[in-house]
Coordinates of C-alpha atoms and ligand atoms in Angstrom, one line a residue:
M1 CA 187.3 -97.8 3.4
T2 CA 187.7 -101.5 4.2
C3 CA 186.7 -103.7 7.1
G4 CA 189.4 -105.9 8.5
N5 CA 189.5 -109.4 10.0
I6 CA 187.6 -109.0 13.2
S7 CA 186.0 -105.7 12.3
H8 CA 182.4 -105.1 11.4
A9 CA 180.0 -102.6 10.0
Y10 CA 177.4 -101.0 12.3
V11 CA 174.3 -100.4 10.1
I12 CA 171.7 -98.2 11.9
F13 CA 168.2 -98.1 10.4
G14 CA 166.6 -94.9 11.6
A15 CA 169.9 -93.0 11.9
T16 CA 168.3 -89.6 11.5
G17 CA 165.8 -90.2 14.4
N18 CA 165.7 -89.2 18.0
L19 CA 167.3 -92.3 19.5
A20 CA 170.2 -92.5 17.0
T21 CA 170.9 -88.8 17.4
H22 CA 170.7 -88.6 21.2
K23 CA 172.0 -92.0 22.2
L24 CA 173.4 -94.3 19.5
L25 CA 175.8 -92.0 17.7
P26 CA 177.1 -90.4 20.9
A27 CA 177.6 -93.9 22.4
L28 CA 179.5 -95.0 19.3
Y29 CA 181.5 -91.8 19.5
Q30 CA 182.5 -92.6 23.1
L31 CA 183.5 -96.1 22.1
H32 CA 185.6 -94.6 19.3
C33 CA 187.3 -92.2 21.8
Q34 CA 188.0 -95.1 24.2
G35 CA 189.6 -97.1 21.4
Q36 CA 186.9 -99.8 21.6
L37 CA 186.2 -99.7 17.9
A38 CA 188.6 -101.4 15.5
A39 CA 190.3 -99.0 13.2
D40 CA 188.3 -100.0 10.2
V41 CA 184.8 -100.2 11.7
E42 CA 182.3 -98.4 9.5
I43 CA 179.0 -96.9 10.7
L44 CA 176.3 -96.8 8.0
G45 CA 173.3 -94.5 8.7
C46 CA 170.1 -95.3 6.9
G47 CA 166.9 -93.2 6.6
R48 CA 164.7 -91.7 4.0
S49 CA 166.2 -88.2 4.5
P50 CA 168.3 -87.5 1.4
F51 CA 171.8 -87.2 2.9
T52 CA 174.9 -87.9 0.9
Q53 CA 178.0 -89.2 2.8
A54 CA 179.4 -85.6 2.9
T55 CA 176.2 -84.0 4.2
W56 CA 175.6 -86.8 6.7
Q57 CA 179.1 -86.4 8.1
A58 CA 178.5 -82.7 8.4
E59 CA 175.1 -83.3 10.1
V60 CA 176.5 -85.7 12.6
R61 CA 179.5 -83.5 13.4
A62 CA 177.1 -80.6 14.1
K63 CA 174.9 -82.7 16.3
L64 CA 177.7 -84.3 18.3
V65 CA 179.4 -81.0 19.0
G66 CA 176.4 -80.1 21.1
L67 CA 176.0 -83.5 22.7
V68 CA 179.4 -84.8 23.8
E69 CA 182.2 -83.3 25.8
G70 CA 185.5 -82.8 23.9
D71 CA 186.0 -83.1 20.2
A72 CA 189.6 -84.3 20.0
H73 CA 188.5 -87.5 18.3
L74 CA 185.7 -86.1 16.2
D75 CA 187.5 -86.1 12.9
G76 CA 188.5 -89.7 13.2
F77 CA 185.0 -90.7 14.1
I78 CA 183.4 -88.7 11.3
Q79 CA 185.6 -90.6 8.8
R80 CA 183.8 -93.8 9.8
L81 CA 180.4 -92.5 8.8
D82 CA 178.5 -93.3 5.6
Y83 CA 174.9 -92.9 4.7
L84 CA 172.4 -94.8 2.5
A85 CA 169.1 -93.1 1.7
G86 CA 166.0 -95.1 1.0
S87 CA 162.8 -96.4 2.4
L88 CA 162.7 -99.6 4.4
T89 CA 159.5 -100.5 2.6
D90 CA 161.3 -100.4 -0.8
P91 CA 162.9 -103.8 -1.9
G92 CA 165.4 -101.8 -3.9
F93 CA 166.8 -100.4 -0.7
Y94 CA 168.0 -103.8 0.4
Q95 CA 169.6 -104.4 -2.9
A96 CA 171.5 -101.1 -2.5
L97 CA 172.5 -102.1 1.0
H98 CA 173.7 -105.5 -0.3
T99 CA 175.9 -103.6 -2.8
W100 CA 177.2 -101.3 -0.1
V101 CA 178.2 -104.2 2.1
G102 CA 180.0 -105.8 -0.8
D103 CA 181.6 -102.6 -2.0
N104 CA 183.0 -101.8 1.4
G105 CA 184.4 -105.2 2.0
C106 CA 182.2 -105.8 5.1
E107 CA 180.9 -109.2 4.2
N108 CA 182.3 -110.8 7.4
N109 CA 180.6 -109.2 10.4
V110 CA 177.6 -106.9 10.3
I111 CA 175.4 -105.5 13.0
F112 CA 172.0 -104.3 11.9
Y113 CA 170.4 -101.9 14.5
L114 CA 166.6 -101.4 14.2
S115 CA 166.1 -97.9 15.6
V116 CA 162.8 -97.5 13.8
S117 CA 159.2 -97.8 14.6
P118 CA 158.3 -101.5 15.6
D119 CA 155.8 -101.8 12.7
L120 CA 158.8 -101.8 10.3
Y121 CA 160.7 -104.7 12.1
V122 CA 159.2 -107.6 10.2
G123 CA 159.6 -105.9 6.8
V124 CA 163.2 -105.1 7.5
T125 CA 164.0 -108.6 8.6
D126 CA 162.4 -110.0 5.4
G127 CA 164.0 -107.4 3.3
L128 CA 167.5 -108.2 4.6
A129 CA 166.9 -112.0 4.3
N130 CA 165.6 -111.7 0.7
V131 CA 169.0 -110.3 -0.4
G132 CA 170.9 -112.8 1.7
L133 CA 172.2 -110.2 4.1
L134 CA 171.3 -112.3 7.2
Q135 CA 173.3 -115.4 6.1
E136 CA 176.4 -116.0 8.1
T137 CA 178.6 -117.4 5.4
S138 CA 182.0 -116.2 6.6
G139 CA 181.5 -113.9 9.6
W140 CA 178.6 -113.1 11.9
R141 CA 175.3 -111.1 11.4
R142 CA 173.6 -109.7 14.5
M143 CA 170.3 -107.9 14.7
V144 CA 169.6 -105.4 17.5
I145 CA 166.0 -104.8 18.1
E146 CA 164.8 -101.7 20.0
K147 CA 162.0 -101.8 22.4
P148 CA 159.1 -102.2 22.3
F149 CA 159.4 -105.7 20.8
G150 CA 156.1 -105.6 19.0
Y151 CA 153.1 -103.5 19.8
D152 CA 151.3 -106.0 22.0
L153 CA 151.5 -109.7 22.6
P154 CA 150.1 -110.9 19.2
S155 CA 152.4 -108.6 17.3
A156 CA 155.4 -109.6 19.4
Q157 CA 154.6 -113.3 18.6
A158 CA 154.3 -112.4 14.9
L159 CA 157.7 -110.6 15.0
Q160 CA 159.3 -113.5 16.8
R161 CA 158.0 -116.0 14.1
S162 CA 159.4 -113.7 11.4
L163 CA 162.8 -113.5 13.1
E164 CA 163.0 -117.2 13.7
Q165 CA 162.6 -117.8 9.9
H166 CA 165.8 -116.0 9.2
L167 CA 167.9 -115.8 12.4
K168 CA 169.2 -118.0 15.2
E169 CA 168.4 -116.8 18.7
E170 CA 172.2 -116.1 19.2
Q171 CA 171.9 -113.5 16.5
I172 CA 169.1 -111.6 18.1
Y173 CA 169.7 -108.8 20.6
R174 CA 166.5 -107.5 22.2
I175 CA 167.6 -104.3 23.8
D176 CA 166.2 -102.6 26.9
H177 CA 168.6 -99.8 27.7
Y178 CA 167.6 -99.6 31.3
V179 CA 169.3 -103.0 31.9
G180 CA 172.5 -101.4 30.5
K181 CA 172.4 -98.5 33.1
A182 CA 175.1 -99.0 35.7
S183 CA 172.7 -97.9 38.4
V184 CA 170.2 -100.6 37.4
Q185 CA 172.9 -103.2 37.3
N186 CA 173.8 -102.0 40.8
L187 CA 170.5 -103.4 42.0
L188 CA 171.9 -106.8 41.5
V189 CA 175.2 -106.0 43.2
L190 CA 173.4 -104.3 46.1
R191 CA 171.1 -107.3 46.6
F192 CA 173.5 -110.2 45.9
A193 CA 177.0 -109.0 46.9
N194 CA 175.8 -107.9 50.4
V195 CA 174.0 -109.9 53.1
I196 CA 172.4 -107.2 55.0
L197 CA 169.3 -106.7 52.7
E198 CA 168.5 -110.3 51.9
P199 CA 166.9 -111.3 55.3
L200 CA 164.6 -108.2 55.0
W201 CA 163.9 -108.5 51.3
N202 CA 160.5 -110.1 51.5
R203 CA 156.9 -109.8 52.5
H204 CA 157.7 -110.0 56.2
Y205 CA 159.6 -106.7 56.3
I206 CA 158.7 -104.7 53.1
D207 CA 155.4 -102.8 53.1
H208 CA 155.5 -101.7 49.5
V209 CA 157.8 -100.8 46.6
Q210 CA 157.6 -97.7 44.3
I211 CA 159.3 -97.5 40.9
T212 CA 159.2 -94.0 39.4
H213 CA 160.4 -92.7 36.1
S214 CA 159.6 -89.1 35.5
E215 CA 160.6 -86.8 32.6
T216 CA 160.3 -83.1 32.2
V217 CA 160.2 -83.1 28.5
G218 CA 157.0 -83.9 26.5
V219 CA 157.0 -86.1 23.5
D220 CA 160.0 -84.1 22.2
G221 CA 159.3 -84.0 18.5
R222 CA 158.3 -87.7 18.4
A223 CA 154.5 -87.0 18.7
S224 CA 153.4 -88.8 15.5
Y225 CA 155.3 -91.9 16.5
Y226 CA 154.4 -91.7 20.2
D227 CA 150.8 -91.0 19.6
R228 CA 150.4 -93.9 17.2
S229 CA 152.7 -96.5 18.7
G230 CA 153.6 -95.2 22.2
G231 CA 151.7 -94.3 25.3
A232 CA 153.4 -94.4 28.7
M233 CA 152.4 -98.0 29.4
R234 CA 153.9 -99.4 26.1
D235 CA 156.8 -97.0 26.0
M236 CA 158.1 -97.3 29.5
I237 CA 156.3 -99.7 31.7
Q238 CA 156.1 -102.8 29.5
S239 CA 159.9 -102.6 29.1
H240 CA 162.0 -100.5 31.4
L241 CA 160.0 -100.4 34.6
L242 CA 159.1 -104.1 34.5
Q243 CA 162.7 -104.9 34.0
V244 CA 163.6 -102.9 37.1
L245 CA 160.8 -104.7 39.0
A246 CA 162.2 -108.1 37.9
L247 CA 165.7 -107.2 39.1
L248 CA 164.3 -106.0 42.4
A249 CA 162.1 -109.0 43.0
M250 CA 164.1 -111.9 41.5
E251 CA 165.7 -114.8 43.4
P252 CA 169.5 -115.0 43.4
P253 CA 170.6 -116.3 40.0
V254 CA 172.9 -119.4 40.0
S255 CA 175.5 -117.4 38.1
Q256 CA 176.0 -114.2 36.2
T257 CA 175.4 -115.8 32.8
A258 CA 172.8 -114.5 30.4
E259 CA 170.6 -117.6 30.9
A260 CA 170.8 -117.6 34.7
L261 CA 169.8 -114.0 34.9
R262 CA 167.0 -114.3 32.4
D263 CA 165.7 -117.5 34.1
E264 CA 165.2 -115.6 37.3
K265 CA 163.7 -112.4 35.7
V266 CA 161.2 -114.4 33.7
K267 CA 160.0 -116.2 36.8
V268 CA 159.2 -112.9 38.4
L269 CA 157.4 -111.6 35.4
K270 CA 155.3 -114.7 35.1
S271 CA 154.4 -114.5 38.8
I272 CA 152.8 -111.0 38.4
R273 CA 149.1 -111.3 39.2
P274 CA 147.0 -110.4 36.2
V275 CA 145.5 -107.0 36.7
D276 CA 141.8 -107.2 37.5
V277 CA 140.4 -105.1 34.7
S278 CA 136.9 -105.0 36.4
Q279 CA 138.6 -102.9 39.1
L280 CA 140.9 -101.0 36.7
A281 CA 140.3 -97.6 38.2
T282 CA 141.9 -98.6 41.4
H283 CA 144.7 -100.5 39.8
A284 CA 145.8 -98.2 37.0
V285 CA 145.6 -94.6 36.2
R286 CA 146.3 -92.9 32.8
A287 CA 146.6 -89.2 32.0
Q288 CA 147.7 -86.8 29.4
Y289 CA 149.6 -83.5 30.0
A290 CA 147.7 -80.4 29.1
G291 CA 148.6 -79.2 25.7
Y292 CA 149.5 -82.7 24.3
Q293 CA 146.5 -82.6 22.0
Q294 CA 147.8 -79.4 20.4
E295 CA 151.2 -80.9 19.5
E296 CA 152.0 -81.4 15.8
G297 CA 151.4 -85.1 14.9
V298 CA 148.9 -85.9 17.6
T299 CA 145.6 -87.2 16.3
A300 CA 142.7 -85.0 17.3
G301 CA 140.9 -86.4 20.4
S302 CA 143.8 -88.8 21.0
H303 CA 143.5 -91.0 24.2
T304 CA 147.2 -91.8 24.2
E305 CA 148.5 -91.5 27.8
T306 CA 151.6 -89.6 28.6
Y307 CA 151.4 -90.7 32.2
A308 CA 150.6 -94.1 33.6
A309 CA 150.6 -95.5 37.2
L310 CA 150.0 -99.2 37.9
Q311 CA 149.7 -101.3 41.0
L312 CA 151.0 -104.9 40.7
Y313 CA 151.4 -107.9 42.9
V314 CA 154.0 -110.6 42.5
D315 CA 152.3 -113.8 43.5
N316 CA 155.2 -115.8 44.8
W317 CA 156.4 -117.0 48.2
R318 CA 158.7 -114.0 48.8
W319 CA 156.4 -111.2 47.7
Q320 CA 152.8 -112.3 48.4
G321 CA 150.8 -109.3 49.5
V322 CA 153.4 -106.7 48.8
P323 CA 152.2 -104.1 46.3
F324 CA 154.6 -102.8 43.7
Y325 CA 153.6 -99.3 42.4
L326 CA 155.0 -98.3 39.0
R327 CA 154.5 -94.8 37.5
T328 CA 156.0 -92.9 34.6
G329 CA 155.2 -89.7 32.9
K330 CA 156.3 -87.0 30.5
G331 CA 156.0 -83.3 31.2
L332 CA 156.4 -83.8 34.9
A333 CA 158.1 -81.7 37.5
E334 CA 161.5 -83.4 37.5
K335 CA 163.6 -85.8 35.5
R336 CA 164.3 -88.8 37.8
S337 CA 164.3 -92.6 37.9
M338 CA 164.3 -94.1 41.3
V339 CA 163.1 -97.0 43.5
S340 CA 161.7 -96.4 46.9
V341 CA 161.4 -99.4 49.2
C342 CA 159.2 -98.8 52.2
F343 CA 159.7 -101.2 55.2
K344 CA 157.1 -102.1 57.7
P345 CA 157.0 -100.1 60.9
A346 CA 158.6 -101.4 64.0
P347 CA 156.2 -103.8 65.8
V348 CA 156.2 -101.8 69.0
S349 CA 156.6 -98.0 69.1
L350 CA 158.9 -97.6 72.2
F351 CA 159.6 -94.0 71.6
Q352 CA 156.1 -92.8 70.7
G353 CA 155.5 -89.1 71.0
Q354 CA 159.3 -88.5 71.1
G355 CA 159.9 -87.6 67.5
A356 CA 160.1 -89.7 64.4
S357 CA 159.9 -93.2 65.8
A358 CA 156.6 -94.1 64.1
L359 CA 158.1 -93.4 60.7
P360 CA 159.0 -96.4 58.6
N361 CA 162.5 -97.1 57.2
W362 CA 162.9 -96.4 53.5
L363 CA 165.6 -97.6 51.2
M364 CA 165.9 -95.1 48.4
I365 CA 167.7 -96.1 45.3
G366 CA 168.4 -93.4 42.7
I367 CA 168.8 -94.7 39.1
Q368 CA 169.2 -91.3 37.5
P369 CA 170.3 -88.5 37.7
E370 CA 171.8 -89.5 41.1
D371 CA 173.0 -93.1 41.3
A372 CA 172.5 -93.1 45.0
V373 CA 171.6 -95.6 47.7
R374 CA 170.2 -94.1 50.9
M375 CA 168.6 -95.6 53.9
E376 CA 166.3 -93.6 56.1
I377 CA 166.4 -94.7 59.7
T378 CA 165.4 -93.3 63.1
A379 CA 168.1 -92.1 65.5
K380 CA 168.3 -90.2 68.8
V381 CA 168.7 -86.4 68.7
P382 CA 171.9 -85.5 70.5
G383 CA 171.2 -83.9 73.9
L384 CA 169.8 -84.7 77.2
E385 CA 166.2 -85.5 76.2
M386 CA 165.2 -88.8 74.6
R387 CA 164.0 -87.4 71.3
T388 CA 164.2 -89.1 68.0
R389 CA 164.5 -88.0 64.4
Q390 CA 164.9 -89.5 61.0
I391 CA 168.3 -89.4 59.4
T392 CA 169.7 -90.7 56.1
M393 CA 172.6 -93.1 55.7
D394 CA 174.1 -92.4 52.4
A395 CA 175.9 -95.0 50.3
S396 CA 176.0 -93.2 47.1
V397 CA 177.7 -95.0 44.3
S398 CA 179.8 -92.6 42.2
S399 CA 182.3 -90.1 43.4
P400 CA 182.4 -86.6 42.0
G401 CA 184.4 -86.4 38.8
E402 CA 183.9 -90.1 37.9
R403 CA 182.7 -90.5 34.4
K404 CA 179.4 -92.3 34.1
A405 CA 179.2 -94.4 31.0
E406 CA 175.9 -94.2 29.1
A407 CA 173.9 -97.4 29.0
Y408 CA 174.1 -97.6 25.2
E409 CA 177.9 -97.5 25.3
E410 CA 178.0 -100.8 27.2
L411 CA 175.2 -102.4 25.2
L412 CA 176.6 -101.4 21.8
L413 CA 179.9 -102.8 22.8
D414 CA 178.3 -106.0 24.1
V415 CA 176.8 -106.6 20.7
I416 CA 180.2 -106.3 19.1
K417 CA 181.6 -108.7 21.7
G418 CA 178.6 -111.1 21.3
D419 CA 177.7 -110.9 25.0
R420 CA 173.9 -111.2 25.4
A421 CA 173.7 -111.1 29.2
L422 CA 172.1 -107.7 29.2
F423 CA 169.7 -108.3 26.4
L424 CA 166.2 -109.8 26.8
R425 CA 165.0 -113.3 26.0
Y426 CA 161.8 -113.7 24.1
D427 CA 159.9 -115.2 27.1
E428 CA 160.7 -112.2 29.2
V429 CA 159.2 -109.9 26.5
T430 CA 156.0 -112.0 26.2
A431 CA 155.6 -112.2 30.0
A432 CA 155.8 -108.4 30.1
W433 CA 153.2 -108.0 27.4
Q434 CA 150.9 -110.3 29.3
V435 CA 151.1 -107.9 32.2
V436 CA 150.3 -104.7 30.3
D437 CA 148.1 -106.0 27.4
P438 CA 144.9 -106.4 29.4
V439 CA 145.2 -102.8 30.8
M440 CA 145.9 -101.3 27.4
Q441 CA 143.0 -103.2 25.9
A442 CA 140.6 -102.0 28.6
W443 CA 141.9 -98.5 28.1
S444 CA 141.4 -98.7 24.4
L445 CA 137.7 -99.6 24.9
D446 CA 137.2 -96.9 27.5
E447 CA 135.4 -93.9 25.9
H448 CA 136.4 -91.6 28.7
P449 CA 139.4 -89.4 27.8
P450 CA 142.4 -89.8 30.0
L451 CA 142.7 -87.4 33.0
Q452 CA 144.7 -84.2 32.4
Y453 CA 147.6 -82.9 34.4
P454 CA 149.4 -79.6 34.2
L455 CA 152.9 -79.6 32.6
G456 CA 155.5 -79.4 35.3
S457 CA 153.4 -81.1 37.9
W458 CA 153.7 -84.6 39.4
G459 CA 150.8 -85.9 37.3
P460 CA 147.2 -86.2 38.2
K461 CA 146.1 -86.2 41.8
A462 CA 144.1 -89.3 41.0
A463 CA 147.4 -91.3 40.7
E464 CA 147.1 -91.8 44.5
R465 CA 144.1 -94.1 43.7
V466 CA 146.5 -97.0 43.1
F467 CA 147.2 -96.8 46.9
G468 CA 143.6 -97.6 47.7
D469 CA 142.6 -96.6 51.2
S470 CA 146.2 -97.1 52.6
L471 CA 148.1 -94.0 53.9
R472 CA 150.8 -94.5 51.2
V473 CA 151.9 -91.6 49.1
W474 CA 154.2 -91.3 46.1
R475 CA 157.8 -90.4 46.9
H476 CA 158.9 -87.8 44.4
S477 CA 162.6 -87.5 45.3
L478 CA 165.4 -89.1 47.2
A479 CA 165.3 -86.3 49.7
C480 CA 164.1 -87.5 53.1
N481 CA 160.8 -85.6 53.7
N482 CA 160.7 -86.2 57.4
C483 CA 164.3 -85.7 58.2
L484 CA 164.0 -82.0 58.8
A485 CA 160.8 -82.4 60.7
G486 CA 162.6 -84.9 62.9
K487 CA 165.4 -82.3 63.6
A488 CA 163.0 -79.5 64.5
Ligands
NDP501 N1 163.9 -91.9 21.4 C1 164.2 -92.6 22.5 O1 164.6 -92.0 23.5 C2 164.1 -94.1 22.5 C3 163.5 -94.8 21.4 N2 163.5 -96.1 21.4 C4 162.9 -96.9 20.3 O2 163.8 -96.6 19.2 C5 163.0 -96.7 18.0 C6 163.2 -95.4 17.2 O3 162.7 -94.3 18.0 P1 163.0 -92.8 17.7 O4 164.4 -92.6 17.2 O5 162.6 -92.1 18.9 O6 162.0 -92.5 16.5 P2 162.0 -91.3 15.5 O7 160.7 -91.2 15.0 O8 162.8 -90.1 16.0 O9 163.0 -91.9 14.3 C7 162.5 -92.8 13.4 C8 163.6 -93.1 12.3 O10 163.0 -94.0 11.4 C9 163.3 -93.6 10.1 N3 162.2 -94.1 9.3 C10 160.9 -94.0 9.5 N4 160.2 -94.6 8.5 C11 161.1 -95.1 7.7 C12 161.0 -95.8 6.4 N5 159.9 -96.2 5.9 N6 162.2 -96.1 5.8 C13 163.4 -95.8 6.3 N7 163.5 -95.1 7.5 C14 162.4 -94.8 8.1 C15 163.3 -92.1 10.2 O11 164.1 -91.6 9.2 P3 163.7 -90.6 8.0 O12 162.6 -89.7 8.5 O13 164.9 -90.0 7.5 O14 163.1 -91.6 7.1 C16 164.0 -91.9 11.5 O15 165.4 -92.0 11.4 C17 161.5 -97.0 18.4 O16 161.3 -98.3 18.4 C18 161.5 -96.5 19.9 O17 160.6 -97.2 20.7 C19 163.9 -96.8 22.5 C20 164.5 -96.2 23.6 C21 164.6 -94.8 23.7
LIG502 O1 162.8 -95.9 25.9 C1 162.5 -94.8 26.2 O2 163.3 -94.2 27.2 C2 163.3 -92.8 27.2 C3 163.9 -92.5 28.6 O3 165.2 -93.0 28.7 P1 166.2 -92.4 29.7 O4 167.4 -93.2 29.6 O5 166.5 -90.9 29.3 O6 165.6 -92.4 31.1 C4 162.0 -92.1 27.0 O7 162.2 -90.7 26.9 C5 161.4 -92.6 25.7 O8 160.1 -92.1 25.5 C6 161.3 -94.1 25.7 O9 161.0 -94.6 24.4

């Protein structure tokens, strides 16, 4: 097998893991099917598990068959795969990798994808640098770094210092796959390709914003990693949910370039008011699903939260006084990511007592599974009487039958193309750590165990605490709760 002129090798550290199995290899397969991978691109999986090339190819084939639709291109894809067994903490592994790169004629362009636990990132970077694998002598070398970037602010800073010793910023791709989701990118299009929202998109008209990510699965075989290095705040809120918040709240960027987008996102993240940890119980809620403690790999008495809810304020001109409520959890009732924007009520209730007129307008944006945009408004019930009801205006994005590309497909291709627009800049990451670190620190000092919630529920009742004494409640789905009531 050889690599050609503009071709490259995709080296995946952690190829046997959950992320590589469920997202990276299927995404590379889709790119292969779409003809996006040059004919001689090779994909090297690395892990400690003792596969040979043949057993690895058989393993991936078996996994892909269950994960992707259609296998017409499977044989061709499988031919691209190779495997190198070894521990990332063993210097000998990097020597073997160096030899593999040389033997396979891939000296020109190599992508190193860190799909391992963040505590290995510094060691891998040093290991690659020590054998000269990060030097761009003829082609390019790119490093993709999975989230979370570090474990907290100090470890993110240490990681950045280590990366800077060996890599230029243009070689670093800090990935947050939510930014690669088409429905998340649609937030930008919705806001900045249309004029109808902009006049309302501020503290004068918006009462509050909810950002929800819920999953039905539990820690899904990742308990030992999740329990040690995860927790809902670090796993989801520090990265994905704060990115969604930044896209919702940012000012229009001057262009679509990577730097223009990142400039605006970072301004939002830096404007987030530090959470008052002396009032933590009303600003943040953490909980664990019942049964978590019994999962294999979870430390006895673990306080790691599988659910977190957080109230944040963006202290800038546009958003002063508008709460943003973020929540995420595993083992919940439904799998869904969505944004719910609640507008302020009409200043005068002209149709009081005649139906739904006192209800606020909502803009509901589905990220997944539905990539939908719906506006809840009040309208007259047809007929002789002046009665009102709430109805939904639906501007859903994809049509039935349209294939939705997975976020990783676009992101993995962007790395090949050298397009960093959808990857995070270091200052975005540090600003996000500054938001969540004080909360996580306060939780780590709290001797009380997290609250518990039943599997399959919507989390602890106490998650309503973040709403204070307002009448706000969490929206669990895109369905309009009051529409039927309005019709009755
Ligand atoms: N899973 C997901 O949905 C997502 C995960 N991420 C991030 O991706 C990264 C990986 O997550 P995930 O795949 O879930 O984790 P897993 O625990 O499932 O996989 C970890 C991988 O690392 C390998 N590994 C662990 N220690 C070593 C070592 N010393 N030397 C060599 N290989 C090692 C394991 O291989 P082996 O056992 O063969 O050594 C395995 O392939 C994390 O940073 C996570 O935050 C990001 C987004 C989504
Ligand atoms: O980064 C992560 O994301 C997944 C959820 O991703 P999605 O695209 O399926 O919504 C989450 O399960 C995982 O714990 C986390 O590390």
